[in-house]
Amino acid sequence: MKQLLRLLGIAVLVTLLVLVRLFEHQLFYDPLIDFYRYGGYLAMDVPQIIFPKLLLNVSLRYWLNTIISLVILYVSFRDKNIVKFAALLFALLFGIGLATFTVLYYNLNSENVMGLFYVRRFLIHPLFILILLPAFYYYRLKKRENL
């Protein structure tokens, strides 16, 4: 029964991640979504952007996804040390990602337009949880083998 509740909790949390993605236009300011979706980057037709507002919204989305991801890790492993370590990694990657995003945005040209796309994508999508879940699962398996 405990395992079923744990899986149900993870399913609800993953659904929350999907809902953040589905309602991205309503929840967040990001004119770069349509810039990349409809090929504006091919002609370098950069939309009018209020950069501080964009940074704030990208940051909010990153931290919303991060909080949900950390809860997924906690529900999965019930280990606060794993969650603390993951939170540290998320914070470190956020700093690096946001600095890179800012530099690429202010130096936007045809050579780094896709770099901006990928850094932004890393910041707005919960990709890191896809790496951490199997990594921590493997860590737990190895830890049990050594006991």
PDB file of C-alpha atoms in Angstrom:
ATOM      1  CA  MET A   1       0.000   0.000   0.000  1.00  0.00           C
ATOM      2  CA  LYS A   2       2.853   2.370   0.820  1.00  0.00           C
ATOM      3  CA  GLN A   3       4.407   1.738  -2.580  1.00  0.00           C
ATOM      4  CA  LEU A   4       1.102   2.485  -4.329  1.00  0.00           C
ATOM      5  CA  LEU A   5       0.709   5.779  -2.454  1.00  0.00           C
ATOM      6  CA  ARG A   6       4.288   6.709  -3.314  1.00  0.00           C
ATOM      7  CA  LEU A   7       3.694   5.995  -7.020  1.00  0.00           C
ATOM      8  CA  LEU A   8       0.422   7.911  -6.937  1.00  0.00           C
ATOM      9  CA  GLY A   9       2.192  10.885  -5.337  1.00  0.00           C
ATOM     10  CA  ILE A  10       4.890  10.826  -8.016  1.00  0.00           C
ATOM     11  CA  ALA A  11       2.217  10.640 -10.728  1.00  0.00           C
ATOM     12  CA  VAL A  12       0.455  13.707  -9.285  1.00  0.00           C
ATOM     13  CA  LEU A  13       3.745  15.616  -9.144  1.00  0.00           C
ATOM     14  CA  VAL A  14       4.647  14.688 -12.721  1.00  0.00           C
ATOM     15  CA  THR A  15       1.172  15.872 -13.723  1.00  0.00           C
ATOM     16  CA  LEU A  16       1.971  19.207 -12.076  1.00  0.00           C
ATOM     17  CA  LEU A  17       5.123  19.462 -14.195  1.00  0.00           C
ATOM     18  CA  VAL A  18       3.045  18.762 -17.301  1.00  0.00           C
ATOM     19  CA  LEU A  19       0.495  21.405 -16.283  1.00  0.00           C
ATOM     20  CA  VAL A  20       3.244  24.004 -15.896  1.00  0.00           C
ATOM     21  CA  ARG A  21       4.225  23.229 -19.487  1.00  0.00           C
ATOM     22  CA  LEU A  22       0.647  23.197 -20.805  1.00  0.00           C
ATOM     23  CA  PHE A  23      -0.214  26.572 -19.284  1.00  0.00           C
ATOM     24  CA  GLU A  24       3.123  28.270 -19.965  1.00  0.00           C
ATOM     25  CA  HIS A  25       1.526  31.032 -22.059  1.00  0.00           C
ATOM     26  CA  GLN A  26      -0.951  31.916 -19.324  1.00  0.00           C
ATOM     27  CA  LEU A  27       1.504  31.646 -16.421  1.00  0.00           C
ATOM     28  CA  PHE A  28       4.729  33.137 -17.746  1.00  0.00           C
ATOM     29  CA  TYR A  29       5.969  35.992 -19.880  1.00  0.00           C
ATOM     30  CA  ASP A  30       8.217  34.491 -22.577  1.00  0.00           C
ATOM     31  CA  PRO A  31       8.106  35.977 -26.093  1.00  0.00           C
ATOM     32  CA  LEU A  32      10.953  33.649 -27.058  1.00  0.00           C
ATOM     33  CA  ILE A  33       8.529  30.707 -27.114  1.00  0.00           C
ATOM     34  CA  ASP A  34       6.941  31.912 -30.348  1.00  0.00           C
ATOM     35  CA  PHE A  35      10.300  33.196 -31.648  1.00  0.00           C
ATOM     36  CA  TYR A  36      11.628  29.638 -31.652  1.00  0.00           C
ATOM     37  CA  ARG A  37       8.363  27.831 -32.363  1.00  0.00           C
ATOM     38  CA  TYR A  38       7.500  29.716 -35.545  1.00  0.00           C
ATOM     39  CA  GLY A  39      10.998  30.090 -36.976  1.00  0.00           C
ATOM     40  CA  GLY A  40      11.609  33.755 -36.184  1.00  0.00           C
ATOM     41  CA  TYR A  41      15.157  32.850 -35.246  1.00  0.00           C
ATOM     42  CA  LEU A  42      15.888  31.916 -38.869  1.00  0.00           C
ATOM     43  CA  ALA A  43      15.445  35.535 -39.956  1.00  0.00           C
ATOM     44  CA  MET A  44      16.716  36.908 -36.621  1.00  0.00           C
ATOM     45  CA  ASP A  45      13.405  38.706 -36.103  1.00  0.00           C
ATOM     46  CA  VAL A  46      13.869  39.014 -32.345  1.00  0.00           C
ATOM     47  CA  PRO A  47      10.602  40.061 -30.719  1.00  0.00           C
ATOM     48  CA  GLN A  48      10.370  43.069 -28.433  1.00  0.00           C
ATOM     49  CA  ILE A  49      11.473  41.772 -25.036  1.00  0.00           C
ATOM     50  CA  ILE A  50      11.387  43.306 -21.579  1.00  0.00           C
ATOM     51  CA  PHE A  51      14.519  41.498 -20.404  1.00  0.00           C
ATOM     52  CA  PRO A  52      14.143  41.954 -16.603  1.00  0.00           C
ATOM     53  CA  LYS A  53      10.582  40.633 -16.850  1.00  0.00           C
ATOM     54  CA  LEU A  54      11.781  37.705 -18.979  1.00  0.00           C
ATOM     55  CA  LEU A  55      14.534  36.882 -16.468  1.00  0.00           C
ATOM     56  CA  LEU A  56      12.059  37.010 -13.600  1.00  0.00           C
ATOM     57  CA  ASN A  57       9.613  34.707 -15.376  1.00  0.00           C
ATOM     58  CA  VAL A  58      12.296  32.247 -16.486  1.00  0.00           C
ATOM     59  CA  SER A  59      13.543  32.200 -12.886  1.00  0.00           C
ATOM     60  CA  LEU A  60      10.049  31.663 -11.473  1.00  0.00           C
ATOM     61  CA  ARG A  61       9.434  28.814 -13.865  1.00  0.00           C
ATOM     62  CA  TYR A  62      12.801  27.243 -13.058  1.00  0.00           C
ATOM     63  CA  TRP A  63      12.167  27.371  -9.314  1.00  0.00           C
ATOM     64  CA  LEU A  64       8.586  26.117  -9.649  1.00  0.00           C
ATOM     65  CA  ASN A  65       9.855  23.119 -11.620  1.00  0.00           C
ATOM     66  CA  THR A  66      12.695  22.703  -9.122  1.00  0.00           C
ATOM     67  CA  ILE A  67      10.379  22.622  -6.121  1.00  0.00           C
ATOM     68  CA  ILE A  68       8.186  20.008  -7.777  1.00  0.00           C
ATOM     69  CA  SER A  69      11.297  18.018  -8.761  1.00  0.00           C
ATOM     70  CA  LEU A  70      12.661  18.122  -5.221  1.00  0.00           C
ATOM     71  CA  VAL A  71       9.348  16.868  -3.862  1.00  0.00           C
ATOM     72  CA  ILE A  72       9.472  14.042  -6.436  1.00  0.00           C
ATOM     73  CA  LEU A  73      12.931  13.120  -5.139  1.00  0.00           C
ATOM     74  CA  TYR A  74      11.729  13.214  -1.544  1.00  0.00           C
ATOM     75  CA  VAL A  75       8.662  11.080  -2.271  1.00  0.00           C
ATOM     76  CA  SER A  76      10.819   8.648  -4.238  1.00  0.00           C
ATOM     77  CA  PHE A  77      13.648   8.184  -1.734  1.00  0.00           C
ATOM     78  CA  ARG A  78      12.479   9.623   1.628  1.00  0.00           C
ATOM     79  CA  ASP A  79      16.007  10.922   2.219  1.00  0.00           C
ATOM     80  CA  LYS A  80      16.565  14.555   3.170  1.00  0.00           C
ATOM     81  CA  ASN A  81      20.264  14.340   2.314  1.00  0.00           C
ATOM     82  CA  ILE A  82      19.435  13.465  -1.289  1.00  0.00           C
ATOM     83  CA  VAL A  83      17.036  16.406  -1.458  1.00  0.00           C
ATOM     84  CA  LYS A  84      19.622  18.775   0.055  1.00  0.00           C
ATOM     85  CA  PHE A  85      22.283  17.643  -2.405  1.00  0.00           C
ATOM     86  CA  ALA A  86      19.852  17.947  -5.331  1.00  0.00           C
ATOM     87  CA  ALA A  87      18.800  21.429  -4.167  1.00  0.00           C
ATOM     88  CA  LEU A  88      22.448  22.477  -4.115  1.00  0.00           C
ATOM     89  CA  LEU A  89      22.909  21.141  -7.653  1.00  0.00           C
ATOM     90  CA  PHE A  90      19.755  22.909  -8.840  1.00  0.00           C
ATOM     91  CA  ALA A  91      20.955  26.204  -7.336  1.00  0.00           C
ATOM     92  CA  LEU A  92      24.408  25.853  -8.872  1.00  0.00           C
ATOM     93  CA  LEU A  93      23.006  25.025 -12.298  1.00  0.00           C
ATOM     94  CA  PHE A  94      20.552  27.894 -12.037  1.00  0.00           C
ATOM     95  CA  GLY A  95      23.350  30.374 -11.445  1.00  0.00           C
ATOM     96  CA  ILE A  96      25.412  29.036 -14.325  1.00  0.00           C
ATOM     97  CA  GLY A  97      22.385  28.779 -16.625  1.00  0.00           C
ATOM     98  CA  LEU A  98      21.048  32.254 -15.890  1.00  0.00           C
ATOM     99  CA  ALA A  99      24.464  33.860 -16.341  1.00  0.00           C
ATOM    100  CA  THR A 100      24.930  32.037 -19.648  1.00  0.00           C
ATOM    101  CA  PHE A 101      21.413  32.975 -20.777  1.00  0.00           C
ATOM    102  CA  THR A 102      22.078  36.656 -20.014  1.00  0.00           C
ATOM    103  CA  VAL A 103      25.397  36.703 -21.870  1.00  0.00           C
ATOM    104  CA  LEU A 104      23.913  34.932 -24.896  1.00  0.00           C
ATOM    105  CA  TYR A 105      20.902  37.252 -24.962  1.00  0.00           C
ATOM    106  CA  TYR A 106      22.974  40.429 -24.891  1.00  0.00           C
ATOM    107  CA  ASN A 107      25.273  39.036 -27.589  1.00  0.00           C
ATOM    108  CA  LEU A 108      22.501  37.565 -29.724  1.00  0.00           C
ATOM    109  CA  ASN A 109      23.553  36.922 -33.302  1.00  0.00           C
ATOM    110  CA  SER A 110      23.029  34.186 -35.881  1.00  0.00           C
ATOM    111  CA  GLU A 111      25.879  32.117 -34.421  1.00  0.00           C
ATOM    112  CA  ASN A 112      24.564  31.822 -30.867  1.00  0.00           C
ATOM    113  CA  VAL A 113      20.809  31.966 -31.425  1.00  0.00           C
ATOM    114  CA  MET A 114      20.533  28.206 -30.932  1.00  0.00           C
ATOM    115  CA  GLY A 115      22.770  28.373 -27.858  1.00  0.00           C
ATOM    116  CA  LEU A 116      20.274  30.795 -26.341  1.00  0.00           C
ATOM    117  CA  PHE A 117      17.497  28.349 -27.255  1.00  0.00           C
ATOM    118  CA  TYR A 118      19.149  25.412 -25.500  1.00  0.00           C
ATOM    119  CA  VAL A 119      20.144  27.320 -22.370  1.00  0.00           C
ATOM    120  CA  ARG A 120      16.633  28.753 -22.109  1.00  0.00           C
ATOM    121  CA  ARG A 121      15.168  25.291 -22.618  1.00  0.00           C
ATOM    122  CA  PHE A 122      17.340  23.932 -19.810  1.00  0.00           C
ATOM    123  CA  LEU A 123      16.091  26.694 -17.530  1.00  0.00           C
ATOM    124  CA  ILE A 124      12.379  26.389 -18.301  1.00  0.00           C
ATOM    125  CA  HIS A 125      12.033  22.604 -18.516  1.00  0.00           C
ATOM    126  CA  PRO A 126      12.640  20.147 -15.669  1.00  0.00           C
ATOM    127  CA  LEU A 127      15.339  18.177 -17.483  1.00  0.00           C
ATOM    128  CA  PHE A 128      17.556  17.750 -14.462  1.00  0.00           C
ATOM    129  CA  ILE A 129      15.077  15.461 -12.680  1.00  0.00           C
ATOM    130  CA  LEU A 130      15.474  12.994 -15.559  1.00  0.00           C
ATOM    131  CA  ILE A 131      19.155  12.734 -14.674  1.00  0.00           C
ATOM    132  CA  LEU A 132      18.831  12.793 -10.899  1.00  0.00           C
ATOM    133  CA  LEU A 133      16.157  10.124 -10.442  1.00  0.00           C
ATOM    134  CA  PRO A 134      18.119   7.292 -12.069  1.00  0.00           C
ATOM    135  CA  ALA A 135      21.406   8.568 -10.592  1.00  0.00           C
ATOM    136  CA  PHE A 136      20.077   8.506  -7.036  1.00  0.00           C
ATOM    137  CA  TYR A 137      18.356   5.158  -7.645  1.00  0.00           C
ATOM    138  CA  TYR A 138      21.675   3.695  -8.790  1.00  0.00           C
ATOM    139  CA  TYR A 139      23.395   5.274  -5.783  1.00  0.00           C
ATOM    140  CA  ARG A 140      20.886   3.626  -3.435  1.00  0.00           C
ATOM    141  CA  LEU A 141      21.368   0.246  -5.113  1.00  0.00           C
ATOM    142  CA  LYS A 142      25.156   0.487  -4.768  1.00  0.00           C
ATOM    143  CA  LYS A 143      24.817   1.632  -1.160  1.00  0.00           C
ATOM    144  CA  ARG A 144      22.679  -1.422  -0.317  1.00  0.00           C
ATOM    145  CA  GLU A 145      25.141  -3.763  -2.025  1.00  0.00           C
ATOM    146  CA  ASN A 146      27.977  -2.439   0.122  1.00  0.00           C
ATOM    147  CA  LEU A 147      26.118  -3.086   3.386  1.00  0.00           C
TER     148      LEU A 147
END
